[in-house]
Every structure is written in structure tokens, then in C-alpha cells.
Short mmCIF file of C-alpha atoms in Angstrom, two decimals:
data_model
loop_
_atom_site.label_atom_id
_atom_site.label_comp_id
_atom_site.label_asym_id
_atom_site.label_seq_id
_atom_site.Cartn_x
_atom_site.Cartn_y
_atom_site.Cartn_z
CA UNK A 1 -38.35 58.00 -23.60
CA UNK A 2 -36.85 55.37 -26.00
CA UNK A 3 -36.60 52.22 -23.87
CA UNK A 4 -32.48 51.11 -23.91
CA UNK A 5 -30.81 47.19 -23.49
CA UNK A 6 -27.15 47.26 -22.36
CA UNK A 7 -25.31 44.28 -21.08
CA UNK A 8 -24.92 43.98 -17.55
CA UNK A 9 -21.23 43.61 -17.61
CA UNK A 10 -17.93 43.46 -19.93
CA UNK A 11 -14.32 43.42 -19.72
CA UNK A 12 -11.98 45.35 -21.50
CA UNK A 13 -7.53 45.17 -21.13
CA UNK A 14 -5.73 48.33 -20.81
CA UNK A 15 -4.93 49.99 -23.98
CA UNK A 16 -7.32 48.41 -25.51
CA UNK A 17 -10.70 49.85 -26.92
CA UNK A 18 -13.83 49.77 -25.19
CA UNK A 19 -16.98 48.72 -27.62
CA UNK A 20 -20.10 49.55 -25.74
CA UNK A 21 -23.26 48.31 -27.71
CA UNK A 22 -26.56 49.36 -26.54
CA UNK A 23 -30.02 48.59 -28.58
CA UNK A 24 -32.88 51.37 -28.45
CA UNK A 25 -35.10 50.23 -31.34
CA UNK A 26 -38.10 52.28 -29.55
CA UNK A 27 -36.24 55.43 -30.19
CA UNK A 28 -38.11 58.19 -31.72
CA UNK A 29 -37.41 60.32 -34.98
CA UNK A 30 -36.57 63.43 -32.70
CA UNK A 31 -34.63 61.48 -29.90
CA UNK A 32 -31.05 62.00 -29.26
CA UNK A 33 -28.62 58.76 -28.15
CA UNK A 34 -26.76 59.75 -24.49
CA UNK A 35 -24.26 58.17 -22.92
CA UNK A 36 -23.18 58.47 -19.05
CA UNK A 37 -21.16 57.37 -17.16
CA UNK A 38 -20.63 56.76 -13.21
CA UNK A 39 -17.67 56.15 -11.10
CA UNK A 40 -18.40 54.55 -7.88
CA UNK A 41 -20.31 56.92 -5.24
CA UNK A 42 -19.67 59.89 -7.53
CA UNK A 43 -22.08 62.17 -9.72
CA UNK A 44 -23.06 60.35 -13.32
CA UNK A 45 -20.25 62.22 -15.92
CA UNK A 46 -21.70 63.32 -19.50
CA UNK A 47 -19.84 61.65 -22.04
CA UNK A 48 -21.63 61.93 -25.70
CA UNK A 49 -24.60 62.46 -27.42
CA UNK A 50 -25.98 61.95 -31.20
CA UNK A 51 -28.86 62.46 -33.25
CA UNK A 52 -28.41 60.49 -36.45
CA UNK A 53 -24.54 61.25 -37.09
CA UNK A 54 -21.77 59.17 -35.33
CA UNK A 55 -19.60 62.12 -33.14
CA UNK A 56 -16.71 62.21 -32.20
CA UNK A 57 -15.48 64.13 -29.06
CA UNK A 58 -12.02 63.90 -26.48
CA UNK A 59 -13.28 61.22 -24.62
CA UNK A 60 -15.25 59.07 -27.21
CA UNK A 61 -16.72 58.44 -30.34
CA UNK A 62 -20.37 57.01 -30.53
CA UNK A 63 -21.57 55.04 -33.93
CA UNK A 64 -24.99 54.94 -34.25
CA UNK A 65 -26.27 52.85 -37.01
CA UNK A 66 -28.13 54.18 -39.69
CA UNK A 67 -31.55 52.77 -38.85
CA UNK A 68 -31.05 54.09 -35.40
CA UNK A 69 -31.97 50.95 -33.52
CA UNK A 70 -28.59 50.27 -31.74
CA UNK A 71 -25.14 52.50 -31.06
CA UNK A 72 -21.80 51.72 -29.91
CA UNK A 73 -19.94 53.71 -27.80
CA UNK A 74 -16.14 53.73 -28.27
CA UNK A 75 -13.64 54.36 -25.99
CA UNK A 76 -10.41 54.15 -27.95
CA UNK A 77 -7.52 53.53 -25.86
CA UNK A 78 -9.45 52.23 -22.23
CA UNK A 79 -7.38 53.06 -18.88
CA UNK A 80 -7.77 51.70 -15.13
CA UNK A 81 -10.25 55.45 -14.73
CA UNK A 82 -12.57 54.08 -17.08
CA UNK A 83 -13.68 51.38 -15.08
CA UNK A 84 -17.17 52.69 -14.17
CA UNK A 85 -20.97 51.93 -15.11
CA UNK A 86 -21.97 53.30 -18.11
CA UNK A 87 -25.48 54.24 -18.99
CA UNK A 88 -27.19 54.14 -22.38
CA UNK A 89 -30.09 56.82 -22.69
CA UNK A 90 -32.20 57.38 -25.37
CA UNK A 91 -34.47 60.27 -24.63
CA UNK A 92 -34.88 64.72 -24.76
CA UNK A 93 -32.38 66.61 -22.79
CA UNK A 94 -35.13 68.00 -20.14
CA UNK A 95 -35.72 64.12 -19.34
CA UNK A 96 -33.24 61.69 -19.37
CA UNK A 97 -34.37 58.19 -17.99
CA UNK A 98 -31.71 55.83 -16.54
CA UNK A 99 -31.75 52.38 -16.89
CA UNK A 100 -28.82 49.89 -14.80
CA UNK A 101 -26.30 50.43 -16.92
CA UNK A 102 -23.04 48.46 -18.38
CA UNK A 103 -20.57 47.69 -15.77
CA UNK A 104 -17.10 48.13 -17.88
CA UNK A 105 -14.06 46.86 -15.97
CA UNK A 106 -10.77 47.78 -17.37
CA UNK A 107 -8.22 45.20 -16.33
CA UNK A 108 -4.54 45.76 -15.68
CA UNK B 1 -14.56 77.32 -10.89
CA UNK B 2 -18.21 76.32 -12.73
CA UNK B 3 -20.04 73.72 -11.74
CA UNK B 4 -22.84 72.14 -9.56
CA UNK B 5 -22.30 71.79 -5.91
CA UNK B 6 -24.54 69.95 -3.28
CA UNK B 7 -24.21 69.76 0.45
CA UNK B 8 -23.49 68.35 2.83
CA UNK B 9 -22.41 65.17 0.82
CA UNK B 10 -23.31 62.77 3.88
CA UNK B 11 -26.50 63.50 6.07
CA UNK B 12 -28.18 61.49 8.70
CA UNK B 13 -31.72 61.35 9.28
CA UNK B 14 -34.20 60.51 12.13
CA UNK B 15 -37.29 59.19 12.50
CA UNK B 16 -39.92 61.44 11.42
CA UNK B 17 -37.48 64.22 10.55
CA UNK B 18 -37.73 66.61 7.43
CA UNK B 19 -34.17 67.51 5.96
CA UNK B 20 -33.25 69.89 3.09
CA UNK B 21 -30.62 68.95 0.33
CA UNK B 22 -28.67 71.53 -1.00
CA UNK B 23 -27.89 72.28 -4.56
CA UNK B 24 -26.12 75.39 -6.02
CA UNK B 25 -25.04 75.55 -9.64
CA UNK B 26 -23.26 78.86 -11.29
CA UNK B 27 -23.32 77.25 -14.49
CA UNK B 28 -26.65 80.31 -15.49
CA UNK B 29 -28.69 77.05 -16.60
CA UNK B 30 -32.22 77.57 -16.62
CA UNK B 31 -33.59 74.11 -15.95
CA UNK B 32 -32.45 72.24 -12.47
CA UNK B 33 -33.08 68.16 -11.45
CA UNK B 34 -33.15 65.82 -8.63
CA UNK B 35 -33.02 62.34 -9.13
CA UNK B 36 -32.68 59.38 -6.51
CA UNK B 37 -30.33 56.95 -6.74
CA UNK B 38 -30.59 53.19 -4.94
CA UNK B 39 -28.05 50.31 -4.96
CA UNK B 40 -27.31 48.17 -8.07
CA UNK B 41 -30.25 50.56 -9.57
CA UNK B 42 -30.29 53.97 -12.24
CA UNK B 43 -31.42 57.24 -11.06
CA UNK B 44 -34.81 58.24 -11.10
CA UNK B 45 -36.19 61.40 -11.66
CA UNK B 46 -38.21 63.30 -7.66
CA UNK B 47 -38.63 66.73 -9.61
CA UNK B 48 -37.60 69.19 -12.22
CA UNK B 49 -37.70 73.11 -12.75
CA UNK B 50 -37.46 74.53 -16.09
CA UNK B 51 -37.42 77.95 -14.87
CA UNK B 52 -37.08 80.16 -11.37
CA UNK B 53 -40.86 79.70 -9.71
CA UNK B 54 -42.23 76.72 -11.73
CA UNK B 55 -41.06 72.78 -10.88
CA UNK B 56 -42.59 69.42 -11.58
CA UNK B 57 -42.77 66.41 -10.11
CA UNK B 58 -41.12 63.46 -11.67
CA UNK B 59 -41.66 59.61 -11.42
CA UNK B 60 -41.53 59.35 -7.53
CA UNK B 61 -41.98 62.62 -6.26
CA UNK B 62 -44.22 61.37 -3.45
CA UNK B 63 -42.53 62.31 -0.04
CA UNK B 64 -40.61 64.80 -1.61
CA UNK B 65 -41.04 68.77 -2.04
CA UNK B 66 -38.79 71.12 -3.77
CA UNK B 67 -38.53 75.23 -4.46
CA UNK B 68 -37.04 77.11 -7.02
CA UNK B 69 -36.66 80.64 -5.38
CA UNK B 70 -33.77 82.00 -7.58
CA UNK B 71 -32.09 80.70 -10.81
CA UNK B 72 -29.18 79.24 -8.79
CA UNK B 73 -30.56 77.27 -6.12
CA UNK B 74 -32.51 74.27 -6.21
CA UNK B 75 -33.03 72.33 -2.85
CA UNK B 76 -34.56 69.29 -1.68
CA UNK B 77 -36.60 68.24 1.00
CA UNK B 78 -37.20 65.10 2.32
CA UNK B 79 -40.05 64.76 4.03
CA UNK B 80 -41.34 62.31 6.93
CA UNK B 81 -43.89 61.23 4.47
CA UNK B 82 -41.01 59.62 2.25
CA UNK B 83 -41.01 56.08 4.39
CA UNK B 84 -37.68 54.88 2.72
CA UNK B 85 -35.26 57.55 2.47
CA UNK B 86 -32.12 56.24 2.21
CA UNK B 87 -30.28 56.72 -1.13
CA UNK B 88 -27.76 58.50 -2.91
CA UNK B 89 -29.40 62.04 -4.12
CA UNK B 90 -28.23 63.70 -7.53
CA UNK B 91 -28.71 67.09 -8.76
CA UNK B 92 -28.55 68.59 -12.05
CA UNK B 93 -28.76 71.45 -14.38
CA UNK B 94 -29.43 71.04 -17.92
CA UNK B 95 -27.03 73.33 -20.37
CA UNK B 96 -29.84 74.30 -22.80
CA UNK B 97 -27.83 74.84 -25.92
CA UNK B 98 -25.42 71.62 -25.85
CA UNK B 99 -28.71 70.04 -24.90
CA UNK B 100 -26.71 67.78 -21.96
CA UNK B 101 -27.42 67.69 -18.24
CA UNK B 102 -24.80 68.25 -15.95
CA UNK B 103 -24.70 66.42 -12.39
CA UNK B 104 -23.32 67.26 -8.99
CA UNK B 105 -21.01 64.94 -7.05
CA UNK B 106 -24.56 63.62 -4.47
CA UNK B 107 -25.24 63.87 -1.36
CA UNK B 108 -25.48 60.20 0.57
CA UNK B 109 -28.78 60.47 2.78
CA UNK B 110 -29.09 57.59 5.96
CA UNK B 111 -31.46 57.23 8.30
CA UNK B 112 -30.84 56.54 11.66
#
């Protein structure tokens, strides 16, 4: 699994999009880009995935640039519910491999 | 209602006890997970099954046994081998053609 660097923490004001970055220049030709994300004592919460293509999807969009080194995961209006850790994986679907995560605190 | 369920979501633990996590899912995915989870820290993977009869173990599998007796039902033990049991315990299920896994809400393991 590719190895992932997120920042520990980042703020974000309500109403406001949420830019996540995350770099995974180890990642693999065959690799997909996840992103989690987990709400305090609850169940990690699937979010987005990518190959090579940016998605789309109802809760975010994810850009991943073309040498497929880094991504950014958007979240395009944030509310209070997004506060949670969010989690960067690059990696197969049988195996995903969780590093600490981004912290993202939504602020009134 | 789909989904994953695990029970109980709190369980206490003594001393040299074994105790079995549950995990149910009715989503019909073939492939089940446990990870551990400890403060501040990502999951990490105990074991994996792919298919009913057939599991392997995972980065710290050592304490830890697991059976895969029907395609449902995927349950933990904790053995008194494991020294340092406390931790937050995830399951999943892995949805083969959106190529995602799927978690339960955890179950919260203490020892006493």
C-alpha cells in the first residue's frame, strides 16, 4: 500500500469549502485514492474513491492530479457534521491501510 | 435496513478471559474485516476473509482468532494471549463491485 501524508489538523468556517490535500507519491499504477472519514467513537464512513479521474459524488468531489502524487478532497459547502478525522488511503479495496488522519474542524 | 451490525457495542473484560465480538452484515459481501483501533491512532488490520471457510491474518493478528462459518457472520475473539486489549474494534465488509469497504458502528472493548 501507497504510503499517504495528511496534515494533522485544519480549520474550515461554515459554508465554506473544505480543501483536504493529501500526498501519496508511492502510489502504484493500479492503486485507487480513498478517502474516510470518522466521527468521534463511531465506525470510519466511506466517502470517495478515484483511479486517475477526479469524481464527483453527493458528498464530495476528489481532484487527483495528473501525475498522481497528491489529491484533494473537496467538500463544497462544510457544515458543523463534518467536523471529523478524515483519512487519506492509497491502496486495493481488499486492504486498505490507515494512517492518523486530518482532523477537520468546522467552526460556527 | 442493510448494513453491518456488531455487538454488544461496550464489553468488559477480565483478566485472563477470552471474549467473542460480534459482527453480522446482510449486505451478501463476500469478503469480511476486523481492524483495531487505539487512541489518537488509525485502524489496523487483526484479520480478513475473502470467502465463507478461508481468513487471514493481518498486521497484528497475534492474540486474536477469528471464523468464518457462514457468509454473514464474522466474529472475533480475543484471546488471553492478547496482553493489551483495550481498543475500539471495527468490522467490515468489502462491496466487491464498487470496490469500497463498508464499516460497522465498533464495539468499545475494556478490561477490567
Amino acid at each position: 500500500d501507497a504510503k499517504t501524508t495528511q496534515p494533522p489538523s485544519m480549520d474550515c468556517a461554515e459554508g465554506r469549502a473544505a480543501n483536504l490535500p493529501c500526498n501519496h507519491s508511492t502510489i502504484s499504477g493500479n492503486e485507487y485514492v480513498y478517502w474516510y472519514r470518522q466521527i468521534h467513537s463511531q465506525g470510519p464512513q466511506y466517502i470517495i474513491h478515484g483511479l486517475k479521474n477526479n469524481e464527483t459524488n453527493e458528498m464530495a468531489s476528489l481532484i487527483i492530479t495528473e501525475d498522481r502524487k497528491s489529491s484533494t478532497l473537496i467538500l463544497p459547502h462544510a457544515t458543523l457534521r463534518d467536523t471529523a478525522v478524515y483519512y487519506c488511503i492509497g491502496g486495493s479495496n481488499y486492504k486498505l491501510t490507515f494512517g492518523k488522519g486530518t482532523l477537520l474542524t468546522v467552526n460556527p | 435496513d442493510g448494513g453491518i451490525t456488531q455487538s454488544p457495542k461496550y464489553l468488559f473484560r477480565k483478566e485472563g478471559q477470552n471474549v467473542t465480538l460480534s459482527c453480522e452484515q446482510n449486505l451478501n459481501h463476500d469478503a469480511m474485516y476486523w481492524y483495531r483501533q487505539d487512541p489518537g491512532q488509525g485502524l489496523r488490520l487483526i484479520y480478513y476473509s475473502q470467502i465463507v471457510n478461508d481468513f487471514q491474518k493481518g498486521d497484528i493478528a497475534e492474540g486474536y482468532s477469528v471464523s468464518r462459518e457462514k457468509k454473514e457472520s464474522f466474529p472475533l475473539t480475543v484471546t488471553s494471549a492478547q496482553k493489551n486489549p483495550t481498543a475500539f474494534y471495527l468490522c467490515a465488509s468489502r462491496d466487491r463491485e464498487r470496490l469500497t469497504q463498508y464499516f460497522g458502528p465498533g464495539t468499545r472493548l475494556l478490561v477490567l
